[in-house]
Amino acid sequence: MTDYYAQLGVAKDASAEDIKKAYRKLALKYHPDRNEGSKDAEEQFKQVTEAYEVLRDPEKRSRYDRFGKEGLGPGRGGFSGGFDFADAVEVFMRDFGGFGGLEDLFGGRRRSNRPAQGKSIRVKLPLTLKEARDGVVKTLRVSVLDLCRSCDGSGAADGTAPVPCQPCGGSGEERRVERSVFGQFVSVGPCSRCHGEGRVIADPCGSCHGDGRARTEREVRVEVPAGVSSENYITLRREGNVGPKGGPRGDIIVLLDVQE
């Protein structure tokens, strides 16, 4: 029987933070966007995500520690109907897909004074068996956050503009002196006033209240290739939510749901 702790490479007394770090490292290693077409990587991605989803939950972890998988209830790992690839994608996007997108997770941290990318959106696309077998082009209507028309995404009232943040001097970063058992050290993090953006809005837009976005619906075209299954998904790059204050769009993750 596969051991969830062994799958993540952590000890049984590992902290929640250690479990999350271990999962993030393995999920990025086996993520389908890095291993296109590899069924082995997909299976590894699914397995480490299933392990993480159990061990991140204190109640599930406690039952697993006492009784193993059998103590988690019906289905694999206590998941109703089993834990499939679509579930794994949803877990990953829930915990890691909303901060700057997959490119930033794979490529390093974004600069603190750059507008944040919008969160990715997950939608399900029902398909008939024939559509899954032969391929099809579908149109979806998706609710997204788009640029506010009143301020064109700036978040500032008409005739005004964001100004440099005074506490951080526009850098978006602040330094804090902290103490530990080893002495004092300086930590650098996002400015608490401007949240790392380097600018603040003195007079917010009356329509979006400074966010720079408004809810709307848009149509997106989804090209489904032949031979797909419910374990597949399609990423529509830069089709999702606009980021706050004019930040770039996130993605739309289309989870395929073949009706059998």
Short mmCIF file of C-alpha atoms in Angstrom, two decimals:
data_model
loop_
_atom_site.label_atom_id
_atom_site.label_comp_id
_atom_site.label_asym_id
_atom_site.label_seq_id
_atom_site.Cartn_x
_atom_site.Cartn_y
_atom_site.Cartn_z
CA MET A 1 0.00 0.00 0.00
CA THR A 2 1.31 3.42 -0.98
CA ASP A 3 2.18 5.66 1.95
CA TYR A 4 1.11 9.31 1.62
CA TYR A 5 4.07 10.55 3.67
CA ALA A 6 6.50 8.59 1.50
CA GLN A 7 4.91 9.97 -1.66
CA LEU A 8 5.62 13.52 -0.52
CA GLY A 9 9.00 12.62 0.95
CA VAL A 10 8.19 13.93 4.43
CA ALA A 11 8.35 12.47 7.93
CA LYS A 12 5.17 11.46 9.75
CA ASP A 13 5.62 14.33 12.19
CA ALA A 14 6.10 16.89 9.40
CA SER A 15 4.48 20.28 9.94
CA ALA A 16 1.68 21.57 7.71
CA GLU A 17 4.13 24.04 6.15
CA ASP A 18 6.65 21.27 5.40
CA ILE A 19 3.91 19.22 3.74
CA LYS A 20 2.84 22.16 1.60
CA LYS A 21 6.43 22.93 0.54
CA ALA A 22 7.10 19.29 -0.34
CA TYR A 23 3.91 19.07 -2.38
CA ARG A 24 4.60 22.31 -4.23
CA LYS A 25 8.05 21.08 -5.27
CA LEU A 26 6.75 17.73 -6.53
CA ALA A 27 3.65 19.21 -8.19
CA LEU A 28 5.78 21.62 -10.19
CA LYS A 29 8.11 18.77 -11.15
CA TYR A 30 5.29 16.58 -12.47
CA HIS A 31 2.87 19.28 -13.64
CA PRO A 32 1.44 18.51 -17.13
CA ASP A 33 2.49 21.93 -18.43
CA ARG A 34 6.09 20.84 -17.84
CA ASN A 35 5.63 17.26 -19.06
CA GLU A 36 3.36 17.55 -22.06
CA GLY A 37 2.01 14.19 -23.19
CA SER A 38 3.65 12.18 -20.37
CA LYS A 39 1.12 9.78 -18.84
CA ASP A 40 3.64 8.83 -16.14
CA ALA A 41 4.00 12.48 -15.07
CA GLU A 42 0.20 12.86 -15.02
CA GLU A 43 -0.11 9.83 -12.76
CA GLN A 44 2.66 11.09 -10.44
CA PHE A 45 1.01 14.52 -10.33
CA LYS A 46 -2.31 12.94 -9.40
CA GLN A 47 -0.76 10.73 -6.69
CA VAL A 48 1.22 13.47 -4.91
CA THR A 49 -1.83 15.74 -5.04
CA GLU A 50 -4.04 13.06 -3.51
CA ALA A 51 -1.48 12.61 -0.72
CA TYR A 52 -1.30 16.36 -0.14
CA GLU A 53 -5.09 16.75 -0.06
CA VAL A 54 -5.31 14.21 2.77
CA LEU A 55 -2.30 15.34 4.82
CA ARG A 56 -3.15 19.07 4.58
CA ASP A 57 -6.47 18.44 6.34
CA PRO A 58 -5.94 17.88 10.10
CA GLU A 59 -9.03 15.67 10.47
CA LYS A 60 -8.24 13.48 7.44
CA ARG A 61 -4.60 13.28 8.47
CA SER A 62 -5.54 12.12 11.96
CA ARG A 63 -7.82 9.38 10.60
CA TYR A 64 -5.15 8.32 8.10
CA ASP A 65 -2.50 8.15 10.84
CA ARG A 66 -4.74 5.90 12.94
CA PHE A 67 -6.41 3.67 10.36
CA GLY A 68 -4.69 4.20 7.00
CA LYS A 69 -6.71 4.75 3.83
CA GLU A 70 -9.49 2.52 5.16
CA GLY A 71 -10.20 5.12 7.83
CA LEU A 72 -10.87 7.85 5.29
CA GLY A 73 -14.26 6.60 4.19
CA PRO A 74 -15.61 5.55 0.78
CA GLY A 75 -13.56 6.01 -2.38
CA ARG A 76 -9.82 6.38 -2.78
CA GLY A 77 -8.41 8.39 0.05
CA GLY A 78 -11.88 9.31 1.30
CA PHE A 79 -12.86 11.09 -1.92
CA SER A 80 -16.38 10.40 -3.15
CA GLY A 81 -16.10 8.56 -6.46
CA GLY A 82 -12.31 8.41 -6.26
CA PHE A 83 -9.63 11.03 -6.84
CA ASP A 84 -9.01 11.66 -10.55
CA PHE A 85 -6.78 13.93 -12.62
CA ALA A 86 -9.38 16.72 -12.80
CA ASP A 87 -9.52 16.74 -8.98
CA ALA A 88 -5.72 17.05 -8.87
CA VAL A 89 -5.76 20.04 -11.23
CA GLU A 90 -8.43 21.75 -9.13
CA VAL A 91 -6.43 21.25 -5.93
CA PHE A 92 -3.26 22.66 -7.51
CA MET A 93 -5.06 25.68 -8.98
CA ARG A 94 -6.86 26.31 -5.69
CA ASP A 95 -3.67 26.51 -3.65
CA PHE A 96 -1.10 27.74 -6.17
CA GLY A 97 -2.75 28.83 -9.42
CA GLY A 98 -4.05 32.22 -8.30
CA PHE A 99 -0.78 34.03 -7.54
CA GLY A 100 0.75 35.25 -10.75
CA GLY A 101 -0.15 32.16 -12.79
CA LEU A 102 1.86 29.06 -13.57
CA GLU A 103 4.58 30.99 -15.37
CA ASP A 104 5.56 32.76 -12.16
CA LEU A 105 5.52 29.50 -10.19
CA PHE A 106 7.85 27.94 -12.76
CA GLY A 107 9.92 31.03 -13.44
CA GLY A 108 10.40 32.65 -10.05
CA ARG A 109 8.89 35.55 -8.13
CA ARG A 110 7.28 38.47 -9.87
CA ARG A 111 8.59 41.92 -9.11
CA SER A 112 6.76 43.39 -6.14
CA ASN A 113 5.83 46.66 -7.86
CA ARG A 114 4.32 44.99 -10.92
CA PRO A 115 0.49 44.72 -10.97
CA ALA A 116 -0.64 41.26 -9.89
CA GLN A 117 -1.97 38.87 -12.51
CA GLY A 118 -5.65 38.00 -12.29
CA LYS A 119 -6.69 34.71 -10.73
CA SER A 120 -7.31 31.78 -13.01
CA ILE A 121 -10.85 30.52 -13.52
CA ARG A 122 -11.91 26.86 -13.52
CA VAL A 123 -14.94 25.84 -15.59
CA LYS A 124 -16.33 22.43 -16.53
CA LEU A 125 -17.20 21.61 -20.14
CA PRO A 126 -19.66 18.71 -20.60
CA LEU A 127 -18.96 16.55 -23.66
CA THR A 128 -20.84 13.68 -25.25
CA LEU A 129 -18.95 10.48 -25.98
CA LYS A 130 -19.05 11.35 -29.69
CA GLU A 131 -17.63 14.84 -29.09
CA ALA A 132 -14.85 13.39 -26.93
CA ARG A 133 -14.04 10.77 -29.56
CA ASP A 134 -14.16 12.97 -32.67
CA GLY A 135 -13.22 16.41 -31.30
CA VAL A 136 -15.39 19.51 -31.32
CA VAL A 137 -15.29 23.31 -31.12
CA LYS A 138 -17.42 24.78 -28.33
CA THR A 139 -18.27 28.31 -27.20
CA LEU A 140 -18.48 29.02 -23.47
CA ARG A 141 -19.92 32.05 -21.71
CA VAL A 142 -17.73 32.77 -18.69
CA SER A 143 -18.16 35.33 -15.92
CA VAL A 144 -14.88 37.27 -15.59
CA LEU A 145 -13.46 40.40 -14.01
CA ASP A 146 -12.68 42.85 -16.83
CA LEU A 147 -11.22 46.36 -16.93
CA CYS A 148 -13.46 48.97 -15.33
CA ARG A 149 -14.67 51.22 -18.14
CA SER A 150 -14.90 54.29 -15.90
CA CYS A 151 -11.20 54.35 -14.96
CA ASP A 152 -9.77 52.09 -17.69
CA GLY A 153 -8.39 49.79 -15.02
CA SER A 154 -6.36 52.32 -13.05
CA GLY A 155 -8.68 52.29 -10.03
CA ALA A 156 -8.40 56.08 -9.73
CA ALA A 157 -11.21 58.60 -10.15
CA ASP A 158 -11.54 60.47 -13.44
CA GLY A 159 -8.88 63.17 -13.78
CA THR A 160 -6.63 61.63 -11.12
CA ALA A 161 -3.92 58.97 -11.09
CA PRO A 162 -2.24 56.68 -8.55
CA VAL A 163 0.65 58.34 -6.69
CA PRO A 164 3.90 56.87 -5.33
CA CYS A 165 3.55 55.26 -1.91
CA GLN A 166 5.28 57.43 0.68
CA PRO A 167 6.18 54.79 3.32
CA CYS A 168 8.17 52.70 0.82
CA GLY A 169 9.16 55.52 -1.54
CA GLY A 170 7.50 53.73 -4.44
CA SER A 171 9.67 50.60 -4.19
CA GLY A 172 6.83 48.36 -3.03
CA GLU A 173 9.06 46.86 -0.32
CA GLU A 174 9.64 47.53 3.33
CA ARG A 175 12.39 46.33 5.64
CA ARG A 176 11.70 45.13 9.14
CA VAL A 177 14.17 44.51 11.94
CA GLU A 178 13.24 41.27 13.70
CA ARG A 179 14.71 39.47 16.67
CA SER A 180 15.38 35.78 17.11
CA VAL A 181 17.43 33.59 19.43
CA PHE A 182 20.35 34.18 17.04
CA GLY A 183 20.12 37.97 17.26
CA GLN A 184 18.65 40.67 15.04
CA PHE A 185 18.10 40.34 11.32
CA VAL A 186 16.46 42.41 8.59
CA SER A 187 13.62 40.93 6.54
CA VAL A 188 12.33 42.40 3.29
CA GLY A 189 8.68 42.03 2.31
CA PRO A 190 5.82 43.75 0.50
CA CYS A 191 4.95 47.20 1.80
CA SER A 192 1.95 47.01 4.15
CA ARG A 193 0.58 50.32 2.82
CA CYS A 194 0.59 49.64 -0.94
CA HIS A 195 0.75 45.80 -0.75
CA GLY A 196 3.87 45.72 -2.90
CA GLU A 197 2.53 47.82 -5.78
CA GLY A 198 4.59 50.94 -5.10
CA ARG A 199 1.59 53.21 -5.72
CA VAL A 200 -1.56 54.16 -3.81
CA ILE A 201 -4.88 55.62 -4.91
CA ALA A 202 -5.80 58.80 -3.07
CA ASP A 203 -9.15 59.26 -4.87
CA PRO A 204 -10.69 55.88 -5.83
CA CYS A 205 -12.93 55.36 -8.85
CA GLY A 206 -16.60 55.52 -7.84
CA SER A 207 -17.56 52.58 -10.08
CA CYS A 208 -15.00 49.96 -9.03
CA HIS A 209 -13.99 51.50 -5.66
CA GLY A 210 -10.30 51.44 -6.55
CA ASP A 211 -10.06 47.84 -7.75
CA GLY A 212 -9.87 48.71 -11.45
CA ARG A 213 -12.19 45.83 -12.44
CA ALA A 214 -15.86 45.13 -13.08
CA ARG A 215 -17.74 41.85 -13.45
CA THR A 216 -18.86 40.96 -16.98
CA GLU A 217 -19.50 37.96 -19.22
CA ARG A 218 -17.44 37.03 -22.24
CA GLU A 219 -17.51 34.26 -24.81
CA VAL A 220 -14.47 32.04 -25.28
CA ARG A 221 -13.82 29.49 -28.01
CA VAL A 222 -12.65 26.05 -26.90
CA GLU A 223 -11.10 23.68 -29.44
CA VAL A 224 -11.38 20.15 -28.06
CA PRO A 225 -9.08 17.66 -29.83
CA ALA A 226 -10.19 14.14 -30.68
CA GLY A 227 -9.68 11.34 -28.18
CA VAL A 228 -9.97 13.25 -24.90
CA SER A 229 -11.27 11.93 -21.58
CA SER A 230 -12.45 13.36 -18.27
CA GLU A 231 -8.84 13.28 -17.06
CA ASN A 232 -7.87 15.97 -19.59
CA TYR A 233 -8.13 19.73 -19.36
CA ILE A 234 -7.47 22.67 -21.68
CA THR A 235 -5.73 25.89 -20.64
CA LEU A 236 -6.87 29.10 -22.33
CA ARG A 237 -3.95 31.42 -21.69
CA ARG A 238 -4.71 35.01 -20.70
CA GLU A 239 -8.47 34.58 -21.11
CA GLY A 240 -9.41 34.79 -17.41
CA ASN A 241 -9.76 37.56 -14.86
CA VAL A 242 -7.91 40.83 -15.31
CA GLY A 243 -5.57 41.56 -12.39
CA PRO A 244 -6.26 44.38 -9.91
CA LYS A 245 -5.45 47.88 -11.16
CA GLY A 246 -4.76 46.81 -14.73
CA GLY A 247 -2.75 43.66 -14.05
CA PRO A 248 -2.50 40.99 -16.79
CA ARG A 249 -5.21 38.40 -17.26
CA GLY A 250 -5.09 34.98 -15.64
CA ASP A 251 -5.99 31.76 -17.44
CA ILE A 252 -9.19 29.81 -17.90
CA ILE A 253 -8.80 26.13 -17.01
CA VAL A 254 -11.42 24.11 -18.88
CA LEU A 255 -11.99 20.76 -17.12
CA LEU A 256 -13.43 18.26 -19.60
CA ASP A 257 -16.39 16.23 -18.34
CA VAL A 258 -17.28 13.36 -20.67
CA GLN A 259 -20.88 12.24 -20.10
CA GLU A 260 -20.93 8.45 -20.19
#
